[in-house]
Coordinates of C-alpha atoms in Angstrom, one line a residue:
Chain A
X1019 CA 129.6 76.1 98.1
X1020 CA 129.2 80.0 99.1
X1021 CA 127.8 82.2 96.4
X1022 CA 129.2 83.8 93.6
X1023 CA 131.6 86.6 95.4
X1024 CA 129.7 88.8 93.0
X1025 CA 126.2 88.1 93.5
X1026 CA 127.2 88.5 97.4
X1027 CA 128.7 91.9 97.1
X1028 CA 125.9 92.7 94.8
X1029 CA 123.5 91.8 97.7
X1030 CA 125.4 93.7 100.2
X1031 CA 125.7 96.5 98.5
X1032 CA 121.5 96.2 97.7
X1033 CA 121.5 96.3 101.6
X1034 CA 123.3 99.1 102.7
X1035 CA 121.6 101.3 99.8
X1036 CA 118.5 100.3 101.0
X1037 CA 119.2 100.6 104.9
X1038 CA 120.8 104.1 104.0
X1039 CA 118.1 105.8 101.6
X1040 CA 114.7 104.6 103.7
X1041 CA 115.9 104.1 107.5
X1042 CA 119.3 106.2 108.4
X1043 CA 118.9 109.4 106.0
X1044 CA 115.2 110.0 106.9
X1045 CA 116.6 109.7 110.8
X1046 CA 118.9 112.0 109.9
X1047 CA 116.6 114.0 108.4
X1048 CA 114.1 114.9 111.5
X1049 CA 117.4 116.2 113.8
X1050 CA 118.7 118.1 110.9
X1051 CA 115.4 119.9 110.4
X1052 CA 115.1 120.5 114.0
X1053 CA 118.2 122.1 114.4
X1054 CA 117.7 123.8 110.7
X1055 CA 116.8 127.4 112.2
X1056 CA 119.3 127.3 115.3
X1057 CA 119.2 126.0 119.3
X1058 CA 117.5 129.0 120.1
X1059 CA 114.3 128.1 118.1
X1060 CA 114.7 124.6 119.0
X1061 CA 114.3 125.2 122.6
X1062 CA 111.2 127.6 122.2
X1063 CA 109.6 125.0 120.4
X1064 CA 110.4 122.1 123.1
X1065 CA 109.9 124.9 126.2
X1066 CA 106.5 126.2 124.8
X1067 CA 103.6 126.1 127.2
X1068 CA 101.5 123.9 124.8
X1069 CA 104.1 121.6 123.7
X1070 CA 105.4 120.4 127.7
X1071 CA 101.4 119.9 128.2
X1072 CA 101.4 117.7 125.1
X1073 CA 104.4 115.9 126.9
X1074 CA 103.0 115.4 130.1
X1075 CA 99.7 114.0 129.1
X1076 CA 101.8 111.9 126.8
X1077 CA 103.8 110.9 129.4
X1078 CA 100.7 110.8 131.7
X1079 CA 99.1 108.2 129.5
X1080 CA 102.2 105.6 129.2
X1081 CA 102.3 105.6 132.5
X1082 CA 98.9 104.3 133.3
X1083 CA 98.6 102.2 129.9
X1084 CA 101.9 100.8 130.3
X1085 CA 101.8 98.6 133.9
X1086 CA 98.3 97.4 132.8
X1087 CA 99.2 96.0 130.0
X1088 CA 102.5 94.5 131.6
X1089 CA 99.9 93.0 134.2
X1090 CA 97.4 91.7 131.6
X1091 CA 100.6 90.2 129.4
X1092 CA 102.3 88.6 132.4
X1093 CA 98.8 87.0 133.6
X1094 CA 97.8 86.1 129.9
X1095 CA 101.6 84.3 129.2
X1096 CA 101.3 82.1 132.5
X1097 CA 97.7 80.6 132.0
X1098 CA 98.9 80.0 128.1
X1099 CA 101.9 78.4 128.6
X1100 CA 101.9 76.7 131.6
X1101 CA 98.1 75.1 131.7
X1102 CA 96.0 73.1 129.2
X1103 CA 92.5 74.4 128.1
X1104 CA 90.3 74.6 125.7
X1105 CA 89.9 77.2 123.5
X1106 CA 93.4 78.4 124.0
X1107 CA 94.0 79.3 120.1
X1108 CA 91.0 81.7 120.1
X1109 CA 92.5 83.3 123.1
X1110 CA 95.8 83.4 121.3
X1111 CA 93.8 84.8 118.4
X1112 CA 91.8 87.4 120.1
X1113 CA 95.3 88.5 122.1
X1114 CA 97.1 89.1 118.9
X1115 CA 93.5 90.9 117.1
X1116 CA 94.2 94.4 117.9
X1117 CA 97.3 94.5 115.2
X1118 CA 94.9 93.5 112.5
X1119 CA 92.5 96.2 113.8
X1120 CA 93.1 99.8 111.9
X1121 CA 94.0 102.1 114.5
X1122 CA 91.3 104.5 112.7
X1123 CA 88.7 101.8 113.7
X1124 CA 90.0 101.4 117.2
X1125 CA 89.2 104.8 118.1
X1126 CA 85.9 104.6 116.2
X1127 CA 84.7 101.7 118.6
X1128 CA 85.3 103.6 122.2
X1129 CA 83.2 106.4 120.3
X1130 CA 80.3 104.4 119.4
X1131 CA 80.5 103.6 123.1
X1132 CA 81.0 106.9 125.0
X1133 CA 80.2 109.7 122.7
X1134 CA 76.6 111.3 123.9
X1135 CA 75.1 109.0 121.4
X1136 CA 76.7 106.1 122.2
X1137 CA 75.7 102.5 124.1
X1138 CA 76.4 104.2 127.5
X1139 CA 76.6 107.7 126.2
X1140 CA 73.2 109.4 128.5
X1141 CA 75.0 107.0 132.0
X1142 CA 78.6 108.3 131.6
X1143 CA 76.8 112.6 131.0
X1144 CA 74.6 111.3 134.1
X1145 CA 77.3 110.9 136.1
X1146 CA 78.8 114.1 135.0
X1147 CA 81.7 112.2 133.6
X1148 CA 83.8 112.7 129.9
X1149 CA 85.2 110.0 128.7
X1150 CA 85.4 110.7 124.8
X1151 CA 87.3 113.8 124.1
X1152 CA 88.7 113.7 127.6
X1153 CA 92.4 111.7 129.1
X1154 CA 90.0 108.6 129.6
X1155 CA 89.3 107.9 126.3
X1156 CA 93.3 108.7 125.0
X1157 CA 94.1 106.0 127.6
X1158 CA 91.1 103.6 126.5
X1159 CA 92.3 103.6 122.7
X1160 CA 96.4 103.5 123.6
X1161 CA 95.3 100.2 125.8
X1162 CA 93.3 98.7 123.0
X1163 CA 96.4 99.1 120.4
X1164 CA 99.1 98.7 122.5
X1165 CA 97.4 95.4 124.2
X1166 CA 99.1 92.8 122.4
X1167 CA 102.7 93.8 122.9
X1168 CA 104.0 92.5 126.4
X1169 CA 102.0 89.0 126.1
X1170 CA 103.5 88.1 122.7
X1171 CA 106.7 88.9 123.6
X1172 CA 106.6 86.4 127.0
X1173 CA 104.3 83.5 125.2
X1174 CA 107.2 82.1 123.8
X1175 CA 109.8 83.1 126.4
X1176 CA 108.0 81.1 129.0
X1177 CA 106.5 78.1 126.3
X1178 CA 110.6 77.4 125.9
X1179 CA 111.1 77.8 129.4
X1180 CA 108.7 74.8 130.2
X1181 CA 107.1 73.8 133.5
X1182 CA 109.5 72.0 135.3
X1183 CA 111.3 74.2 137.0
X1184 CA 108.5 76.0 138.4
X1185 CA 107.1 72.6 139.3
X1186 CA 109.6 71.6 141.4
X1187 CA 109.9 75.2 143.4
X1188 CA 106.0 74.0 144.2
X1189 CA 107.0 70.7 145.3
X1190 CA 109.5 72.0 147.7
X1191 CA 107.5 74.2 149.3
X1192 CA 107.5 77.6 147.8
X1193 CA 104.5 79.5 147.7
X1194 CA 103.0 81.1 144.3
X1195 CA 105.3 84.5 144.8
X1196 CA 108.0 82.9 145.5
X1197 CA 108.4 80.7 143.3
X1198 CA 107.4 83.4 140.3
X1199 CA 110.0 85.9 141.9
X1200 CA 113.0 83.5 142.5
X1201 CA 111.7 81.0 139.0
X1202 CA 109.6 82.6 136.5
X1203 CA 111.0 86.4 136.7
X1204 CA 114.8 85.6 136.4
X1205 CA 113.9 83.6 133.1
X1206 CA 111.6 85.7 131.5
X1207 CA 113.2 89.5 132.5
X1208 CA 114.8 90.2 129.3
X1209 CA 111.7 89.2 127.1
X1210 CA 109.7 90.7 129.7
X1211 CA 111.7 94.0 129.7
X1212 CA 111.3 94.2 126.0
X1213 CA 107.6 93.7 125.7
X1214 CA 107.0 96.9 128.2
X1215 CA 109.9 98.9 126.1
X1216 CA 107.8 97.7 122.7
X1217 CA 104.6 98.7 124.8
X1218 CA 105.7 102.2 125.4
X1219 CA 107.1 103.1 122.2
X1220 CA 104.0 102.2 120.7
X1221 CA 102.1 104.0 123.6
X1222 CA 104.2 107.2 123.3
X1223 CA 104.1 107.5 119.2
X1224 CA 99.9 106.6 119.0
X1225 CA 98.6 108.3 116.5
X1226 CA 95.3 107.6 114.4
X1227 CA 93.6 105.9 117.4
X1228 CA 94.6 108.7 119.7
X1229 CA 93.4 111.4 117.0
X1230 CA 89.8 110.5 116.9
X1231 CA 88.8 109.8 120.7
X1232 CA 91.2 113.3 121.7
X1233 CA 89.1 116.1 120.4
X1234 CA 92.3 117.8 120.2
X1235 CA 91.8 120.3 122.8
X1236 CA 95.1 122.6 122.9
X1237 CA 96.9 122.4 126.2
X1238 CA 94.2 120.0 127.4
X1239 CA 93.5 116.7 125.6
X1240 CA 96.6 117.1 122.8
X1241 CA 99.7 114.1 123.0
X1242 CA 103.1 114.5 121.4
X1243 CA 102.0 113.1 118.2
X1244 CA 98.6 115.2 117.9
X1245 CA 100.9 118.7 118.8
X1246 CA 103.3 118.0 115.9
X1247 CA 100.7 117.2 113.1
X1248 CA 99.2 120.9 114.4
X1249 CA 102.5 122.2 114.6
X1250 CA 102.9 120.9 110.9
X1251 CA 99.9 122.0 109.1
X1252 CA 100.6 125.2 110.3
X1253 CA 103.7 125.3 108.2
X1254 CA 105.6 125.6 111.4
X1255 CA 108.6 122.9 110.2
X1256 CA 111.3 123.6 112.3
X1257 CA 108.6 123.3 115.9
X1258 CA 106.7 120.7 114.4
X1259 CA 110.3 118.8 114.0
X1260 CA 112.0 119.4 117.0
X1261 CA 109.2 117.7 119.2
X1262 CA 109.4 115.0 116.7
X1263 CA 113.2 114.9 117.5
X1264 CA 112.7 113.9 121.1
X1265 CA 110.4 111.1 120.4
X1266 CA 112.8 110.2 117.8
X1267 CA 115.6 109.8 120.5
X1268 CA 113.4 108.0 122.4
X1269 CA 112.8 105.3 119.3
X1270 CA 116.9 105.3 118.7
X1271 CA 117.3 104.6 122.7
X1272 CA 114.6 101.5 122.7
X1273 CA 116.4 100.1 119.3
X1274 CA 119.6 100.5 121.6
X1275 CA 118.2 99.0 124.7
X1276 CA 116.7 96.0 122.4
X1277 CA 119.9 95.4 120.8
X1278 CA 121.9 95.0 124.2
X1279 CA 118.8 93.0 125.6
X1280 CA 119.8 90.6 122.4
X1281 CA 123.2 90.3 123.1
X1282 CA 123.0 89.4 127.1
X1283 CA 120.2 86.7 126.1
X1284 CA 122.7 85.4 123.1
X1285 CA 125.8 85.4 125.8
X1286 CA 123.5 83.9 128.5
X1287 CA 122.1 81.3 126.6
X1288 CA 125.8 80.2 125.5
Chain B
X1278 CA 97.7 62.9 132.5
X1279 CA 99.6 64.1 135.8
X1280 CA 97.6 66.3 137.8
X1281 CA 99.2 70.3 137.2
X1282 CA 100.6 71.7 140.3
X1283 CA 101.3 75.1 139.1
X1284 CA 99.3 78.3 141.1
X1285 CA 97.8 81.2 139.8
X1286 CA 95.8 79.5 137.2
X1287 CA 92.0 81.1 138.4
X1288 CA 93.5 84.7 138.6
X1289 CA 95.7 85.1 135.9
X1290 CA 93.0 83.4 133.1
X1291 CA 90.4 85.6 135.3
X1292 CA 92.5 88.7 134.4
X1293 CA 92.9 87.8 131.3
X1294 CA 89.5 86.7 130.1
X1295 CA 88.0 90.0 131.4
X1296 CA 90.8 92.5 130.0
X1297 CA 90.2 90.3 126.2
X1298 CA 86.6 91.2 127.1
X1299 CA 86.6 94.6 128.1
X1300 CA 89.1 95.8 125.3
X1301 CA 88.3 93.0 122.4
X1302 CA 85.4 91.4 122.9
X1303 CA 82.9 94.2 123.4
X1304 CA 84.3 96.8 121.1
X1305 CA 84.3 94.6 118.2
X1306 CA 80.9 93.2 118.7
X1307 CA 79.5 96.7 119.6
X1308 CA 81.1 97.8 116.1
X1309 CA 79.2 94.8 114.1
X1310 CA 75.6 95.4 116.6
X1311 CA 76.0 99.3 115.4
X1312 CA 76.0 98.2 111.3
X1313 CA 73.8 96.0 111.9
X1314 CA 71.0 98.8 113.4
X1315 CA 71.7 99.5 109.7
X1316 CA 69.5 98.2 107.2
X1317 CA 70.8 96.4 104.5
X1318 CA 69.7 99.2 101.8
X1319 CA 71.6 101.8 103.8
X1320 CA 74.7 99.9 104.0
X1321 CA 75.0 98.9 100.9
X1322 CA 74.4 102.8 99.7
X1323 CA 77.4 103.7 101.9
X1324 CA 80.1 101.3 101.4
X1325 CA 79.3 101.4 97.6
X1326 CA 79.4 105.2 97.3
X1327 CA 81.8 106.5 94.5
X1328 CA 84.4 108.1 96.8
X1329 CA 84.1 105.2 99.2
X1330 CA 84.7 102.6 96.3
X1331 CA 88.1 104.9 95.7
X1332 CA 89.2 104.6 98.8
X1333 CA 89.1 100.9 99.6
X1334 CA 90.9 101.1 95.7
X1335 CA 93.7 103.2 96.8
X1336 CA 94.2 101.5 100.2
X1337 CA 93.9 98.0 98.7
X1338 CA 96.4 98.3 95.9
X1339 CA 99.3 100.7 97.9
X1340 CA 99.1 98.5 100.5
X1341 CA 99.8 95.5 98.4
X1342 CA 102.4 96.9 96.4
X1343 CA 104.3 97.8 99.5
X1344 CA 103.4 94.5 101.2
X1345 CA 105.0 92.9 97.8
X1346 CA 107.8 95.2 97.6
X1347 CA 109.0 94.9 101.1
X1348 CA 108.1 90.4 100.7
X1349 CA 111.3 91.3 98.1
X1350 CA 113.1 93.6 100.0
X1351 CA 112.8 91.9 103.4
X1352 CA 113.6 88.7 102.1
X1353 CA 116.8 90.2 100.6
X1354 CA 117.7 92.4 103.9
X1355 CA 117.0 89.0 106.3
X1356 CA 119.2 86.5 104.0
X1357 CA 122.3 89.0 104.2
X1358 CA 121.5 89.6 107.8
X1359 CA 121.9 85.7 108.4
X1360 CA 124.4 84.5 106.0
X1361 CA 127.0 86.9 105.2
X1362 CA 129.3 88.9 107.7
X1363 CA 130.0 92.7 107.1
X1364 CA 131.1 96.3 108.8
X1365 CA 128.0 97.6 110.7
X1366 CA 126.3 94.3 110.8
X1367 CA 124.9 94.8 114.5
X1368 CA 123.8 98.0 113.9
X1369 CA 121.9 97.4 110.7
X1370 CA 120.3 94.5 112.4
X1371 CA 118.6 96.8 115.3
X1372 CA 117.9 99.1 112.8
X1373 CA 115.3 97.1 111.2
X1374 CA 113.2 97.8 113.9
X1375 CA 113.4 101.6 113.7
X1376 CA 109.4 101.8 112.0
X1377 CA 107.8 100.4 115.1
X1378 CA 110.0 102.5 117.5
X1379 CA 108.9 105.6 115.5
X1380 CA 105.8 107.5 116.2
X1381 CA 104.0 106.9 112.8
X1382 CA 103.1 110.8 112.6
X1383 CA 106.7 111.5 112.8
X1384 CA 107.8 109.0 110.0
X1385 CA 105.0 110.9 107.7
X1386 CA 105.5 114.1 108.2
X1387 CA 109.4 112.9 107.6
X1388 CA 108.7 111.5 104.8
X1389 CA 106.5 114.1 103.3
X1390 CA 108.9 116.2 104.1
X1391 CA 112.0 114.5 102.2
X1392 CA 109.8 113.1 98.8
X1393 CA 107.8 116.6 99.0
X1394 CA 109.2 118.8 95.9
X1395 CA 111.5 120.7 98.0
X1396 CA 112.3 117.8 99.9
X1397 CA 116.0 116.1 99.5
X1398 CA 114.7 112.8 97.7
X1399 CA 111.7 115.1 96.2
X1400 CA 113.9 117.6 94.3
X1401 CA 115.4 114.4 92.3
X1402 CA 112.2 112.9 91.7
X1403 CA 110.8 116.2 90.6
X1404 CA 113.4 116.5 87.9
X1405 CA 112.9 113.5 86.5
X1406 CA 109.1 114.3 86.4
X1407 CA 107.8 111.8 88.9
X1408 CA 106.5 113.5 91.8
X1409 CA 106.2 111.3 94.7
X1410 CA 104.4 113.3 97.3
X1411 CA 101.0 113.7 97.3
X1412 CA 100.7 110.6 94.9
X1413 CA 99.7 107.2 95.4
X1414 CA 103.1 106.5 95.3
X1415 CA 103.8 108.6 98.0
X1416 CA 101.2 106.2 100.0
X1417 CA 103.8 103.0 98.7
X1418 CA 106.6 104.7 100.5
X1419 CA 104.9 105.5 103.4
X1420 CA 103.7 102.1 103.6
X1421 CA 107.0 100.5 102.4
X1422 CA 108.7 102.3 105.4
X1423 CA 106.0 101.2 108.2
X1424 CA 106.0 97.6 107.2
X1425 CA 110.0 96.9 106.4
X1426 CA 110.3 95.4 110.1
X1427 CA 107.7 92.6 109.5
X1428 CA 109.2 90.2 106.6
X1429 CA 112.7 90.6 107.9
X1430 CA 112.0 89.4 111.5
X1431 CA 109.6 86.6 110.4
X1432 CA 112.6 85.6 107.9
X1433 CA 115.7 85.7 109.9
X1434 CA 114.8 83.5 112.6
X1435 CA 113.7 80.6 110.1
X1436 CA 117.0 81.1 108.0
X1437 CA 118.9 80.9 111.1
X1438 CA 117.4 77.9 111.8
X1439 CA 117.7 75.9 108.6
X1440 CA 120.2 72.8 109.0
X1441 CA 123.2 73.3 106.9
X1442 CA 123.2 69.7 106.0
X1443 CA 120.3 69.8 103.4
X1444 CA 121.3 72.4 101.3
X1445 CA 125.3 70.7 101.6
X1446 CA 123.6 67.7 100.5
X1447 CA 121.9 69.5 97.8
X1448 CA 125.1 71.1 96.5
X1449 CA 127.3 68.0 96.7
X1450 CA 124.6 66.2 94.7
X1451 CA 125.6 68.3 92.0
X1452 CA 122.9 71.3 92.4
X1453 CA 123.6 75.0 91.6
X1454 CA 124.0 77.5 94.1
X1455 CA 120.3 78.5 92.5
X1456 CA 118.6 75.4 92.4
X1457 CA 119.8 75.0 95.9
X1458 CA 118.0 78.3 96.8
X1459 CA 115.0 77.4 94.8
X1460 CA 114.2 74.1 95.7
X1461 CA 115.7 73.7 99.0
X1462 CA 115.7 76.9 101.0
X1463 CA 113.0 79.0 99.5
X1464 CA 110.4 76.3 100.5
X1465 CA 111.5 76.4 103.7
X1466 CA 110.5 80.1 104.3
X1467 CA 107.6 80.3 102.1
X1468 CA 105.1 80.2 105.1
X1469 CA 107.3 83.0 107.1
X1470 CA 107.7 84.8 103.9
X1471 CA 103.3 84.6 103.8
X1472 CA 103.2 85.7 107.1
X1473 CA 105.1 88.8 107.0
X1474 CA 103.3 89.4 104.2
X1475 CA 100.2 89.5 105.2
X1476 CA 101.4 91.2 108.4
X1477 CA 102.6 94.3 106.6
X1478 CA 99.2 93.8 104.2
X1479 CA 96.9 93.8 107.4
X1480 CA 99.0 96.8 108.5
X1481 CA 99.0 98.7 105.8
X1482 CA 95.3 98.6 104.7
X1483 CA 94.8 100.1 108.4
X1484 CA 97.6 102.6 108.3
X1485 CA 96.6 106.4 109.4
X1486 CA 99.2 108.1 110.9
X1487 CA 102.2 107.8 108.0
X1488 CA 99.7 108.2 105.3
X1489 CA 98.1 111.1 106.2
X1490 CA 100.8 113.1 105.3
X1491 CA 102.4 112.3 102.4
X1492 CA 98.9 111.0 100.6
X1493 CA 97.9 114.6 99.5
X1494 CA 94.2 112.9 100.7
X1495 CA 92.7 113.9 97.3
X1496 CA 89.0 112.6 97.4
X1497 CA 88.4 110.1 94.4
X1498 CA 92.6 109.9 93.8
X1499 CA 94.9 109.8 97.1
X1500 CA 92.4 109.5 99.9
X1501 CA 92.9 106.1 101.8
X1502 CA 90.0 104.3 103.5
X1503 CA 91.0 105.0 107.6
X1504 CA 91.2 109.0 106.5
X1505 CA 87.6 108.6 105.3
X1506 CA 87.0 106.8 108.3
X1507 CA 88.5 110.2 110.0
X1508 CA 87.0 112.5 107.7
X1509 CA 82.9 111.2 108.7
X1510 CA 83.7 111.2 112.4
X1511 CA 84.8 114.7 112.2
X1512 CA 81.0 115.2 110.1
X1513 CA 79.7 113.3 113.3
X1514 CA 78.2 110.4 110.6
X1515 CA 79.4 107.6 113.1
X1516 CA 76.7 105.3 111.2
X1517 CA 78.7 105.6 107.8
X1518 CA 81.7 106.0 109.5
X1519 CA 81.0 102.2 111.1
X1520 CA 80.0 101.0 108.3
X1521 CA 83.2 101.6 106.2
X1522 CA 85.3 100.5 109.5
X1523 CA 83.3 96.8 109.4
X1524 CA 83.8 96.5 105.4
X1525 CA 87.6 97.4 106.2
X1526 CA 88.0 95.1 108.9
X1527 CA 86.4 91.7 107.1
X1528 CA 89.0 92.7 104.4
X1529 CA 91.4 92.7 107.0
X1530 CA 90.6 89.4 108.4
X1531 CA 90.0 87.5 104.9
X1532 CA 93.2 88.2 104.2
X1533 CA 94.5 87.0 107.5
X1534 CA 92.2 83.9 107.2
X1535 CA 93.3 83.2 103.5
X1536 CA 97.5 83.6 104.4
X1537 CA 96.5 81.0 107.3
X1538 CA 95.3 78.8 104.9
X1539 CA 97.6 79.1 102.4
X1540 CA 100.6 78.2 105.2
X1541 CA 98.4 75.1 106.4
X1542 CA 98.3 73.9 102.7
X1543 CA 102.1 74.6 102.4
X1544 CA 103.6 73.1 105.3
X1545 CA 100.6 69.9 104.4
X1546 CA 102.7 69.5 100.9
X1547 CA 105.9 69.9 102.5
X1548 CA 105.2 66.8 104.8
X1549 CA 104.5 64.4 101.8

């Protein structure tokens, strides 16, 4: 009752064509470019003063966006799943909004509310502060779009993973950590550990969001993605590509890491 | 109903009602307060301005070509994924994912790079006298590539799930391997299909970073509705900038709100 051997060697063969010509030669592409005008440029590009500012403040910014998020998703997946209430679709809804939001008009909201013009524009100059233009504002926007990641991946981790057993560490006596430590955190690591390496991908690579609250202030308020488009316009190919190469690796690494999370949740569930 | 027993639940809906504030909430409510300290003349001058017509043109119709294209593509991709067995299966399968783990900027630039007349894919093109970059349909591959992921992994999981007994009962009944497929598995991922659909739609219609690149942003011919967005920030017009952002977002959401109720209606006549 299988399919025509044809038709199914036809549809293979669709497959690799397609997997090869729009996912594995354009990977290919970005190292080859990078590499296209030796090691020697290669490293210049990746050593340069502006370009390891652009990585710190990129790395600066996961690491603050990243935990917060992880702590908003774990607290969002346990009232979901494990209590009844009302209104629990909207919440679901709202949760999930910030994909069907244009990054573009992510970054436009935190500057109708900051810039000097903005709702609390004359407080935030009163108190001397920058928000817009300034790391606050990069972090503000990465939260906004990378928000969703870390709760969607645990709501239906812990909605198959029920109550029960949580409800009997109660009944025996453990306390809330305890019981989330030794019940709740063994079940839901591997979903868990997923949503954060989702999160930070997403939080690393931000782009249009990032680009309209950074100013783009060399050395100062420019991430990884912001430096290369610069790098780029100013014909610069072979810079502008090797940065892109080590946030490449990283997205080759968290495909890896997600495909050995799948198999130990495939052999564990077995 | 037995009384629930379960800590934590004050904090963690505390926690989570104020971050859905802070970061949801208020920014999307300050957005729709902002057009409407517009009045209605002014906002219908902006959003109906020649250039601003174009835009929401272009962005509506690449993205959904590529949301189309890739409903066909993905739904090819995820049934050979599921169903047949081949070298490099594993691999393939994670590779799916590799437009969300890529910064967008970096999958632009690459693509404008390898479609650009120069570029490896480009040179061909150019020879056959269809240039890609700096077209519209250099916006439909950028598009194509940033929503792959989202039909495939709505797919697979329902295909992997469909009981092997229907379509065996379907077959030994005396149905082709095509009427099988047509009137016993397709229905079955129609509303998965819709929803990846309207996933890359939603996605694409908002897409900056990969189209900025490879769109040439030609005002009146290649310019997509976020880089307009971008383009009256940077002229500090945040008024006409919000106003295009709230006529992008309802499009958004209708779309959403129509797929939804399209995949009620569905699974409804399914039922009967």
């Amino acid at each position: 009752m299988r399919e025509h051997k044809g038709i199914k060697l036809a549809l293979i063969f669709t497959m690799y064509g397609y997997i090869i010509l729009f996912l594995l030669v354009p990977l290919l592409f970005i190292f080859t470019k990078a590499l296209e005008q030796g090691v020697a440029v290669y490293l210049a590009a990746i050593l340069d003063e502006e370009a390891r500012s652009a990585i710190r403040l990129t790395l600066l910014v996961t690491a603050i966006t990243v935990p917060l998020n992880t702590l908003f998703g774990i607290s969002a997946a346990w009232a979901i799943t494990k209590f009844d209430f009302k209104g629990k679709q909207l919440l679901l809804s709202l949760i999930e909004l910030p994909f069907a939001v244009s990054p573009v008009i992510a970054g436009l909201m935190f500057i109708l509310f900051f810039s000097p013009s903005g709702v609390l524009g004359t407080v935030i100059t009163d108190f001397g502060l920058r928000i817009i233009f300034s790391v606050p504002g990069i972090v503000l926007a990465t939260m906004f779009v990378t928000l969703p990641f870390v709760a969607r991946e645990l709501i239906p981790v812990m909605e198959a993973q029920g109550r029960a057993e949580e409800e009997a560490a109660i009944s025996l006596g453990a306390n809330g950590f305890q019981m989330f430590k030794r019940v709740t955190l063994p079940a839901i690591k591997w979903g868990l550990l997923y949503g954060v390496i989702l999160c930070s991908a997403r939080a690393v690579g931000e782009f249009g969001a990032v680009s309209i609250v950074s100013g783009r202030i060399r050395g100062m308020t420019n991430t990884m993605p912001l430096h290369i488009e610069i790098l780029y316009n100013e014909y610069q190919f072979a810079a502008a590509f090797a940065v892109a190469s080590l946030m490449s690796l990283l997205a080759v690494i968290t495909l890896f890491i997600k495909v050995w999370i799948e198999h130990r949740t495939h052999t564990s569930t077995r | 109903m037995k009384k629930n027993i379960l800590p934590g639940f004050g904090i963690t809906m505390g926690i989570t009602t104020l971050y859905v504030s802070l970061f949801v909430l208020v920014p999307i409510s300050l957005l729709l307060i902002k057009t409407a300290s517009l009045s209605l003349d002014e906002f219908i001058t902006i959003v109906t301005n020649e250039r601003v017509m174009h835009a929401y043109k272009v962005s509506l119709t690449t993205a959904f070509i590529a949301a189309f294209l890739n409903a066909i593509f993905g739904l090819l991709l995820a049934w050979v994924l599921v169903r047949y067995r081949f070298p490099g299966r594993r691999i393939i399968d994670g590779l799916i994912d590799l437009p969300f783990a890529l910064p967008t900027a970096v999958a632009g630039m690459t693509l404008a790079a390898l479609y650009g007349p120069e570029g490896w894919f480009g040179q061909f093109f150019q020879k056959l006298g269809i240039p890609i970059a700096y077209t519209s349909s250099g916006i439909v591959i950028a598009l194509m590539f940033i929503g792959l992921p989202f039909v495939v992994r709505m797919v697979q999981p329902v295909l992997e799930n469909l009981p092997k007994e229907t379509e065996e009962a379907a077959t030994s009944l005396g149905a082709s391997r095509f009427q099988t497929f047509h009137k016993v598995i397709f229905p079955e991922i129609v509303p998965a299909l819709l929803a990846g659909f309207s996933l890359a739609l939603a996605r694409g219609l908002g897409e900056y970073g990969s189209v900025v690149f490879i769109a040439g942003n030609m005002p009146m011919k290649t310019e997509v509705a976020p880089l307009l967005i971008m383009s009256k920030l940077e002229q500090f017009d945040y008024a006409g900038a919000t106003a295009i952002g709230v006529v992008m977002l309802l499009l958004s959401f209708t779309f959403l709100i129509i797929i939804n109720i399209l995949q009620k209606w569905h699974r409804k006549h399914e039922l009967r």
